[in-house]
Coordinates of C-alpha atoms and ligand atoms in Angstrom, one line a residue:
M4 CA 86.8 -38.5 137.6
T5 CA 84.0 -41.0 138.5
A6 CA 80.4 -39.8 138.4
P7 CA 79.0 -38.9 141.8
D8 CA 76.7 -41.6 143.3
P9 CA 74.0 -39.4 144.9
M10 CA 72.5 -42.3 146.8
A11 CA 75.8 -43.2 148.4
E12 CA 76.3 -39.6 149.4
L13 CA 72.8 -39.3 150.9
A14 CA 73.2 -42.6 152.8
R15 CA 76.5 -41.3 154.3
Q16 CA 74.7 -38.1 155.4
L17 CA 71.6 -39.8 156.7
K18 CA 73.0 -42.6 158.7
P19 CA 75.8 -41.1 160.8
Y20 CA 75.0 -43.4 163.7
R21 CA 75.7 -46.7 161.8
G22 CA 78.0 -48.7 164.0
Q23 CA 78.1 -46.0 166.7
F24 CA 74.9 -46.6 168.7
P25 CA 72.9 -49.7 169.5
S26 CA 70.6 -50.4 166.6
F27 CA 67.3 -52.5 166.6
T28 CA 65.7 -54.3 163.7
E29 CA 63.4 -56.3 165.9
L30 CA 62.1 -55.9 169.4
P31 CA 64.7 -56.7 172.1
A32 CA 63.7 -60.0 173.8
D33 CA 63.6 -58.1 177.1
G34 CA 63.1 -54.4 177.3
L35 CA 66.1 -52.3 178.1
A36 CA 66.3 -50.5 181.4
R37 CA 64.7 -47.1 181.3
A38 CA 67.9 -45.4 182.5
E39 CA 69.8 -47.0 179.6
V40 CA 67.1 -45.8 177.0
T41 CA 67.0 -42.3 178.3
G42 CA 70.8 -42.2 178.3
L43 CA 70.8 -43.2 174.6
A44 CA 68.1 -40.8 173.7
E45 CA 69.8 -38.0 175.5
R46 CA 73.2 -38.8 173.9
L47 CA 71.6 -38.6 170.4
A48 CA 69.9 -35.3 171.2
A49 CA 73.1 -33.8 172.6
A50 CA 75.0 -34.9 169.6
E51 CA 72.6 -33.0 167.4
E52 CA 72.0 -30.0 169.5
R53 CA 75.1 -27.9 168.6
A54 CA 74.1 -27.4 165.0
W55 CA 70.9 -25.6 165.8
R56 CA 71.7 -24.3 169.2
D57 CA 74.7 -22.3 167.9
G58 CA 72.7 -20.8 165.0
Y59 CA 74.1 -23.0 162.2
A60 CA 70.7 -23.9 160.8
S61 CA 68.4 -22.0 158.4
G62 CA 64.9 -22.1 160.0
A63 CA 64.5 -25.4 161.7
V64 CA 64.6 -24.3 165.4
Y65 CA 63.0 -20.8 165.7
H66 CA 63.5 -20.1 169.4
G67 CA 65.6 -22.8 171.0
D68 CA 66.6 -20.9 174.2
P69 CA 67.3 -23.6 176.8
A70 CA 64.8 -22.0 179.4
H71 CA 62.1 -21.8 176.7
V72 CA 62.7 -25.4 175.7
A73 CA 62.6 -26.6 179.3
F74 CA 59.4 -24.7 179.9
L75 CA 57.7 -26.3 176.8
S76 CA 59.0 -29.7 177.9
R77 CA 57.5 -29.3 181.3
V78 CA 54.1 -28.4 179.9
Y79 CA 54.3 -31.3 177.4
A80 CA 55.1 -33.7 180.2
A81 CA 52.0 -32.5 182.2
H82 CA 49.7 -33.2 179.2
S83 CA 51.5 -36.1 177.4
Q84 CA 48.4 -38.4 177.7
S85 CA 45.9 -35.8 176.4
N86 CA 44.0 -36.3 173.2
P87 CA 41.5 -33.7 171.8
L88 CA 39.6 -36.6 170.2
H89 CA 38.2 -37.2 173.7
P90 CA 36.9 -33.7 174.8
D91 CA 35.1 -35.3 177.7
L92 CA 38.3 -36.6 179.2
W93 CA 40.5 -33.6 178.2
P94 CA 38.4 -30.4 178.1
S95 CA 41.7 -28.6 178.7
A96 CA 42.9 -29.7 175.2
T97 CA 39.7 -28.1 173.7
K98 CA 40.3 -24.9 175.7
F99 CA 43.9 -24.7 174.5
E100 CA 43.0 -25.2 170.9
A101 CA 40.1 -22.7 170.9
E102 CA 42.3 -20.1 172.6
I103 CA 45.2 -20.7 170.1
V104 CA 42.7 -20.2 167.2
A105 CA 41.2 -17.1 168.9
M106 CA 44.6 -15.5 169.7
T107 CA 45.9 -16.2 166.1
A108 CA 42.7 -14.8 164.5
A109 CA 42.9 -11.6 166.6
M110 CA 46.6 -11.2 165.7
L111 CA 45.7 -11.6 161.9
G112 CA 43.0 -9.0 161.7
G113 CA 40.1 -11.2 162.8
G114 CA 38.6 -8.3 164.7
H115 CA 37.8 -6.6 161.4
A116 CA 35.6 -9.4 160.1
A117 CA 31.8 -8.9 159.8
A118 CA 29.8 -10.3 162.7
D119 CA 28.0 -12.8 160.5
A120 CA 31.3 -14.2 159.1
P121 CA 33.8 -14.3 162.1
V122 CA 37.3 -15.5 161.6
V123 CA 37.3 -19.0 162.9
G124 CA 39.8 -21.9 162.4
T125 CA 41.3 -25.1 163.7
V126 CA 44.7 -26.2 165.0
S127 CA 46.7 -28.6 162.8
S128 CA 50.0 -30.5 162.9
G129 CA 52.0 -28.0 160.7
G130 CA 52.0 -25.7 157.7
T131 CA 51.5 -28.5 155.2
E132 CA 48.4 -29.8 157.0
S133 CA 47.0 -26.3 157.4
I134 CA 47.3 -25.8 153.6
L135 CA 46.0 -29.3 152.8
L136 CA 43.0 -28.7 155.0
A137 CA 42.2 -25.3 153.4
M138 CA 42.5 -26.7 149.9
K139 CA 40.2 -29.6 150.7
A140 CA 37.8 -27.1 152.3
Y141 CA 37.8 -25.0 149.1
R142 CA 37.3 -28.1 146.9
D143 CA 34.3 -29.3 148.9
F144 CA 32.9 -25.8 149.3
A145 CA 33.2 -25.2 145.5
R146 CA 31.4 -28.4 144.7
E147 CA 28.7 -28.0 147.2
H148 CA 28.0 -24.3 147.1
R149 CA 29.3 -23.1 143.7
G150 CA 28.4 -26.0 141.5
I151 CA 32.0 -26.5 140.2
A152 CA 32.6 -30.1 139.3
A153 CA 36.4 -30.0 139.1
P154 CA 37.6 -27.0 141.3
E155 CA 41.0 -25.6 140.6
I156 CA 43.8 -23.9 142.7
V157 CA 45.5 -20.9 141.1
A158 CA 48.9 -20.3 142.8
P159 CA 52.2 -18.6 141.9
V160 CA 55.1 -20.9 141.1
T161 CA 56.7 -19.8 144.4
A162 CA 53.8 -20.9 146.6
H163 CA 54.9 -23.8 148.8
A164 CA 55.0 -27.4 147.5
A165 CA 52.2 -28.2 149.9
F166 CA 49.8 -26.7 147.3
D167 CA 51.1 -29.3 144.8
K168 CA 50.6 -31.9 147.4
A169 CA 47.0 -30.7 148.0
A170 CA 46.3 -30.7 144.3
R171 CA 47.5 -34.2 143.9
F172 CA 45.9 -35.6 147.0
F173 CA 42.5 -34.0 146.3
D174 CA 42.6 -34.3 142.6
M175 CA 42.4 -30.6 142.0
P176 CA 44.0 -29.1 138.9
L177 CA 46.7 -26.6 140.0
V178 CA 47.4 -23.7 137.7
R179 CA 50.8 -22.3 138.5
T180 CA 51.5 -18.7 137.5
G181 CA 54.7 -16.6 137.0
V182 CA 56.4 -14.1 139.3
D183 CA 58.0 -10.8 138.4
E184 CA 61.6 -9.8 138.5
T185 CA 61.3 -9.3 142.3
F186 CA 60.0 -12.9 142.7
R187 CA 56.5 -11.6 143.7
A188 CA 53.4 -13.0 142.1
D189 CA 52.6 -11.5 138.8
I190 CA 49.1 -10.2 139.4
R191 CA 48.2 -10.1 135.7
A192 CA 49.2 -13.7 135.3
L193 CA 47.0 -14.6 138.3
A194 CA 44.1 -12.6 136.9
D195 CA 44.4 -14.4 133.5
A196 CA 44.5 -17.8 135.2
V197 CA 41.2 -17.3 137.2
T198 CA 38.3 -18.9 135.5
E199 CA 34.8 -20.1 136.4
R200 CA 36.5 -23.3 137.7
T201 CA 38.7 -21.5 140.2
A202 CA 38.1 -22.4 143.8
V203 CA 40.9 -20.4 145.3
V204 CA 43.7 -18.0 144.5
V205 CA 46.9 -18.2 146.7
G206 CA 49.4 -15.6 147.9
S207 CA 52.2 -16.0 150.3
A208 CA 53.3 -13.7 153.1
P209 CA 56.2 -14.3 152.6
T210 CA 57.1 -17.0 150.1
F211 CA 59.3 -19.9 151.3
P212 CA 62.0 -19.7 148.5
H213 CA 62.7 -16.0 148.4
G214 CA 61.1 -14.6 151.5
V215 CA 59.2 -11.9 149.6
I216 CA 55.6 -10.9 150.2
D217 CA 53.2 -11.4 147.3
P218 CA 51.0 -8.4 146.4
I219 CA 48.3 -9.6 148.8
P220 CA 46.0 -6.5 148.6
E221 CA 45.8 -7.0 144.8
I222 CA 45.3 -10.7 145.0
A223 CA 42.6 -10.3 147.6
A224 CA 40.9 -7.7 145.5
L225 CA 41.1 -9.9 142.4
A226 CA 39.5 -12.8 144.4
A227 CA 36.7 -10.7 145.7
E228 CA 36.0 -9.2 142.3
R229 CA 35.8 -12.7 140.7
G230 CA 34.0 -14.3 143.6
V231 CA 36.6 -16.9 144.4
G232 CA 38.4 -17.7 147.6
C233 CA 41.8 -16.2 148.6
H234 CA 44.2 -18.1 150.8
V235 CA 47.1 -16.3 152.3
D236 CA 49.9 -18.6 153.3
A237 CA 51.4 -16.9 156.3
C238 CA 53.0 -20.1 157.6
L239 CA 56.4 -18.2 157.7
G240 CA 55.1 -14.7 158.3
G241 CA 52.0 -15.0 160.4
F242 CA 53.9 -14.5 163.7
I243 CA 56.4 -11.9 162.4
L244 CA 54.6 -9.6 160.0
P245 CA 52.0 -8.2 162.5
W246 CA 54.8 -7.1 164.7
A247 CA 57.0 -6.0 161.8
E248 CA 54.2 -3.6 160.9
R249 CA 54.0 -2.3 164.5
L250 CA 57.8 -1.8 164.3
G251 CA 57.4 0.4 161.3
Y252 CA 58.6 -2.0 158.6
P253 CA 57.0 -1.5 155.2
V254 CA 54.4 -4.3 155.4
P255 CA 51.4 -4.0 153.1
P256 CA 48.1 -5.4 154.5
F257 CA 48.2 -9.2 154.2
D258 CA 45.5 -10.5 156.5
F259 CA 41.8 -10.5 157.3
R260 CA 41.7 -6.7 157.3
L261 CA 41.5 -7.2 153.5
P262 CA 37.8 -8.2 152.8
G263 CA 38.9 -10.5 150.0
V264 CA 41.1 -12.7 152.2
T265 CA 39.0 -15.8 153.0
S266 CA 41.5 -18.1 154.7
M267 CA 45.1 -18.1 156.1
S268 CA 47.7 -20.5 157.4
A269 CA 50.0 -19.4 160.2
D270 CA 52.6 -21.7 161.8
T271 CA 52.8 -21.7 165.6
H272 CA 55.7 -24.1 165.3
K273 CA 57.8 -21.6 163.4
Y274 CA 57.8 -18.0 164.7
G275 CA 55.1 -18.8 167.2
Y276 CA 57.9 -20.6 169.1
A277 CA 55.8 -23.7 170.0
A278 CA 57.1 -27.2 169.9
K279 CA 57.1 -28.9 166.4
G280 CA 53.8 -30.2 165.3
S281 CA 51.4 -27.2 165.4
S282 CA 49.9 -24.7 163.1
V283 CA 46.7 -22.8 162.6
V284 CA 44.3 -22.6 159.7
L285 CA 41.8 -19.8 159.7
Y286 CA 38.6 -19.1 157.7
R287 CA 36.4 -16.1 157.2
G288 CA 33.1 -17.6 158.3
R289 CA 32.0 -21.0 159.7
E290 CA 30.6 -22.3 156.4
L291 CA 34.1 -22.7 154.9
R292 CA 35.4 -24.3 158.0
H293 CA 32.5 -26.8 157.8
S294 CA 33.8 -27.9 154.4
Q295 CA 37.1 -28.9 156.2
Y296 CA 35.3 -31.2 158.8
Y297 CA 34.8 -34.9 158.5
T298 CA 31.7 -36.4 160.0
V299 CA 30.1 -39.9 159.6
T300 CA 26.8 -40.9 160.9
D301 CA 26.3 -44.6 160.0
W302 CA 29.5 -46.3 161.3
P303 CA 29.0 -49.1 163.7
G304 CA 31.8 -47.5 165.8
G305 CA 29.4 -44.7 166.6
L306 CA 28.9 -41.1 165.4
Y307 CA 32.4 -40.1 164.3
L308 CA 33.6 -36.5 163.8
S309 CA 37.1 -35.0 163.4
P310 CA 38.1 -31.5 162.4
T311 CA 41.4 -32.3 160.7
F312 CA 43.0 -35.3 158.9
A313 CA 44.1 -37.2 162.0
G314 CA 41.8 -39.0 164.4
S315 CA 43.7 -39.0 167.7
R316 CA 45.8 -35.9 168.1
P317 CA 48.5 -34.9 170.6
G318 CA 46.9 -32.7 173.2
A319 CA 50.3 -32.0 174.7
L320 CA 51.3 -30.1 171.6
A321 CA 48.2 -27.9 171.9
A322 CA 49.2 -27.3 175.6
T323 CA 52.8 -26.4 174.7
C324 CA 51.6 -24.1 171.8
W325 CA 49.2 -22.3 174.1
A326 CA 51.9 -22.1 176.8
A327 CA 54.3 -20.5 174.3
M328 CA 51.8 -18.0 173.1
V329 CA 50.6 -16.8 176.5
S330 CA 54.1 -16.8 178.0
I331 CA 55.6 -14.7 175.2
G332 CA 52.7 -12.3 174.7
A333 CA 52.5 -9.4 172.2
S334 CA 55.5 -7.6 173.7
G335 CA 57.6 -10.8 173.5
Y336 CA 56.7 -11.5 169.9
T337 CA 57.4 -7.8 169.0
D338 CA 60.8 -8.0 170.6
A339 CA 61.6 -11.3 168.9
A340 CA 60.5 -9.9 165.5
R341 CA 62.6 -6.8 166.1
R342 CA 65.7 -8.9 166.7
I343 CA 65.0 -11.2 163.8
L344 CA 64.3 -8.3 161.4
E345 CA 67.5 -6.4 162.4
T346 CA 69.6 -9.6 162.1
G347 CA 67.9 -10.4 158.8
A348 CA 68.8 -7.0 157.4
R349 CA 72.4 -7.4 158.5
I350 CA 72.6 -10.8 156.9
R351 CA 70.9 -9.7 153.7
D352 CA 73.1 -6.6 153.3
G353 CA 76.2 -8.6 154.2
I354 CA 75.4 -11.2 151.5
A355 CA 74.8 -8.5 148.9
A356 CA 78.3 -7.1 149.7
I357 CA 80.1 -10.4 149.0
P358 CA 81.5 -10.2 145.4
G359 CA 79.9 -12.8 143.2
L360 CA 76.7 -13.2 145.2
S361 CA 73.4 -11.4 144.7
V362 CA 70.3 -11.3 146.8
L363 CA 67.1 -12.3 145.0
G364 CA 64.2 -9.8 145.4
D365 CA 63.8 -7.6 148.4
P366 CA 63.4 -9.9 151.4
L367 CA 63.1 -9.0 155.1
W368 CA 64.4 -12.0 157.1
V369 CA 64.4 -15.0 154.7
T370 CA 67.1 -14.2 152.2
A371 CA 67.8 -16.1 149.0
F372 CA 71.0 -15.5 147.1
G373 CA 72.5 -16.7 143.9
A374 CA 75.9 -16.5 142.3
G375 CA 77.2 -14.9 139.1
D376 CA 80.6 -15.0 137.5
G377 CA 80.2 -18.8 136.7
L378 CA 80.3 -19.5 140.5
D379 CA 78.5 -22.8 141.5
I380 CA 76.1 -21.7 144.2
Y381 CA 75.5 -25.3 145.3
Q382 CA 79.3 -25.7 145.8
V383 CA 79.1 -22.6 148.0
M384 CA 76.4 -24.3 150.0
E385 CA 78.4 -27.5 150.2
N386 CA 81.5 -25.5 151.4
M387 CA 79.2 -23.9 154.0
S388 CA 78.1 -27.3 155.2
H389 CA 81.8 -28.2 155.8
R390 CA 81.8 -25.2 158.1
G391 CA 78.8 -26.6 160.0
W392 CA 76.0 -24.7 158.2
S393 CA 72.7 -26.2 157.2
L394 CA 71.2 -24.0 154.5
N395 CA 68.4 -24.6 152.0
G396 CA 69.1 -25.2 148.3
L397 CA 66.7 -23.7 145.8
Q398 CA 66.2 -24.1 142.1
R399 CA 64.8 -22.2 139.1
P400 CA 66.9 -20.2 139.5
A401 CA 69.7 -21.9 141.3
A402 CA 70.1 -20.3 144.7
V403 CA 70.4 -20.9 148.5
H404 CA 68.5 -19.3 151.3
I405 CA 68.8 -18.7 155.0
A406 CA 65.7 -18.2 157.2
V407 CA 66.8 -16.1 160.1
T408 CA 65.6 -17.2 163.5
L409 CA 66.2 -16.1 167.1
R410 CA 69.3 -18.4 167.0
H411 CA 70.9 -16.1 164.5
T412 CA 70.3 -13.0 166.8
L413 CA 72.8 -14.3 169.3
P414 CA 76.1 -12.4 169.5
G415 CA 78.6 -13.2 166.8
V416 CA 76.3 -15.5 164.7
A417 CA 75.6 -13.1 161.9
D418 CA 79.3 -12.2 161.6
R419 CA 80.3 -15.8 161.6
F420 CA 77.8 -16.6 158.9
L421 CA 79.0 -13.8 156.6
A422 CA 82.7 -14.6 157.2
D423 CA 82.1 -18.3 156.5
L424 CA 80.1 -17.4 153.4
A425 CA 82.8 -15.1 152.0
A426 CA 85.4 -17.9 152.7
S427 CA 83.1 -20.5 151.0
V428 CA 82.8 -18.3 147.9
E429 CA 86.6 -17.8 147.8
E430 CA 87.1 -21.5 148.0
V431 CA 84.8 -22.1 145.0
R432 CA 86.7 -19.4 143.1
A433 CA 90.0 -21.1 144.0
N434 CA 88.8 -24.5 142.8
P435 CA 86.9 -24.0 139.6
G436 CA 85.0 -27.0 138.3
V437 CA 85.2 -28.9 141.6
S438 CA 81.8 -30.3 142.6
T439 CA 81.7 -32.3 145.8
G440 CA 79.2 -33.7 148.4
M441 CA 75.7 -32.6 147.7
A442 CA 76.6 -30.0 145.0
P443 CA 76.5 -32.5 142.1
V444 CA 73.2 -33.9 143.4
Y445 CA 71.6 -30.5 143.1
G446 CA 73.3 -29.9 139.7
M447 CA 72.2 -33.3 138.5
A448 CA 68.6 -32.8 139.7
G449 CA 68.4 -29.7 137.4
A450 CA 69.7 -31.6 134.4
L451 CA 67.9 -35.0 134.6
P452 CA 64.4 -35.8 133.3
A453 CA 61.7 -35.3 136.0
D454 CA 60.8 -39.0 136.2
V455 CA 64.4 -39.9 137.0
V456 CA 64.5 -37.2 139.7
H457 CA 61.2 -38.7 141.1
Q458 CA 62.9 -42.1 141.3
L459 CA 65.9 -40.6 143.1
L460 CA 63.7 -38.8 145.6
A461 CA 61.7 -42.0 146.2
G462 CA 65.0 -43.8 146.9
Y463 CA 65.9 -41.1 149.4
L464 CA 62.6 -41.6 151.2
D465 CA 63.3 -45.4 151.2
L466 CA 66.6 -44.7 152.9
L467 CA 64.9 -42.8 155.7
F468 CA 62.8 -45.8 156.7
E469 CA 65.3 -48.5 156.4
V470 CA 67.8 -49.2 159.1
Ligands
LIG506 C1 55.5 -20.4 153.3 C2 55.4 -21.8 153.8 N1 54.3 -22.5 153.7 C3 54.2 -23.7 154.1 C4 55.2 -24.4 154.7 C5 55.1 -25.8 155.2 O1 55.2 -25.9 156.6 P1 55.5 -27.3 157.3 O2 56.9 -27.6 157.0 O3 55.3 -26.9 158.8 O4 54.5 -28.3 156.9 C6 56.4 -23.7 154.9 C7 57.6 -24.3 155.5 O5 58.6 -23.8 155.6 C8 56.5 -22.4 154.4 O6 57.7 -21.7 154.5

C-alpha cells in the first residue's frame, strides 16, 4: 500500500471547481456582464447550499432558514456602503453597534454590574477577534496599571486556539492547564498556575472541543481573590446558555452576575443568528475597554482612533446583526435554544447508545465522541463524510464532535445523523485497518513531530490562496 499524500488529498477536497467553472488568474481584459457574474456566483452558492441547508454540517450555519437569510440579505443590501470608521456619514452604524453591545451585555448579566463599572464592550468581526482584543486589553492594562512587565494568560488546554494566537501575536506567555475526567478545567491546576505575572485567567462556557462548561463560579472567585482578570469565552454559549437557564437546564452562573468575571466574548454570528463576521467583546468597566482601543495623535493623516484591529469595518454586518437580534427577540432565542437543546440531547444519547462509541464529558448541545474497541474514530468521520456529513475532528484524545444548530432540529435530521453514524461505525468494523481520505491525515498529524505538522499546515494555507 502506498503512503497517503496528505497534500494531494487536501488539494482534491479544496479545489472541486477546477475545470468546472471559469477561472481567473488575471483581470479579464474587459469586465464580464453583471448578469453573467451573478449567474456564476449564484451557481457556486447553490452547489454548496445543500450540505448546510439540509443539516449535514457541524456548526457552520447556525440558523439558515431561507426567510431569515433573505431578511438578513435585504438589510445587508440597504447598508452595504456603510463604514463605522465614518460615524459622521453613518451614525446608523454607530447606533447598531451600541445597541448590539447593550443588548448582549443585558443578556449576560450586565444589569448586575456596579454603577461605577458598567458592562461595556465593542463589536468585532468574530470570536477570534473578540478574544484577541480582550487579551491585548489585559496585556496593556497589566503593564500600565499593575506594573507587570511580561503579562501572562492562564487557560485550560481546552480553551480555544484563539488564546494561543493572542499569546503569540501579543508576545504573552500562555500557561496551559489540565482538565479533569469530565474535560472541565481543573480548578486546582488553574490556581497553581496563577502568579504575580498573571494578567487573566480563562474559562469557557462551553468549550469548543467537548462542549462542556468550565467551573466558571470557581474560576471567577479565584480571579477575584488573586486580583487578576477573568475572561469567560462564551463565543459558543453566549446566545444559548441564558435561555437554557430559563428553560430549567442545569447551567451554573457563567456571566457578569459573578463579580469576578471581568470580560466575556459572545458570538452574534453563531447562535446570535447574524451573518458571518460579527461578535461582541464585553468588559466590566470602561478602563479595561480603554486598553483595547487604538489612538494616535501625531499622524499627518489626522487624529486617528479605532476601537478594534481593523480600520474600515463593514457597517452592513452591524446592521444585519442588529436586525437579527431585534427580529428574533428573547422569546425567539428561547425557542431556538429549546429546540437545539432537545435535539442536542437526542443526538448525545443516540451516540452513547451506538456500540463502540462513547461521549466525552457531559455536554448539552456540542457533543464530542471517541471510539473504543480499536475502532479508528477518524475513519468513522471519513465514512460520515462519504455520507455527506461535515464533522469536526479533535485530538488529544482522538475524537469527533458535532455542534447542533437549528439545521439539525429539522424533522428527520437527528435520526439520519444517528443512522449514518451507526452505519459508518459498522463499516469501520467490517474493514479493519483501512484508512482512507482524511483519516490518515489526522492519524499522521498525531504521530509526526510538531514542526513537520506546522509545515503541512502552512502548505494547506498556501493551497487556499493559489488558484
Ligand atoms: C468557544 C469558542 N471560542 C472561540 C471561537 C472562535 O470563533 P471564530 O471562529 O468566530 O473566530 C470558537 C469557534 O468555534 C469557539 O467555539
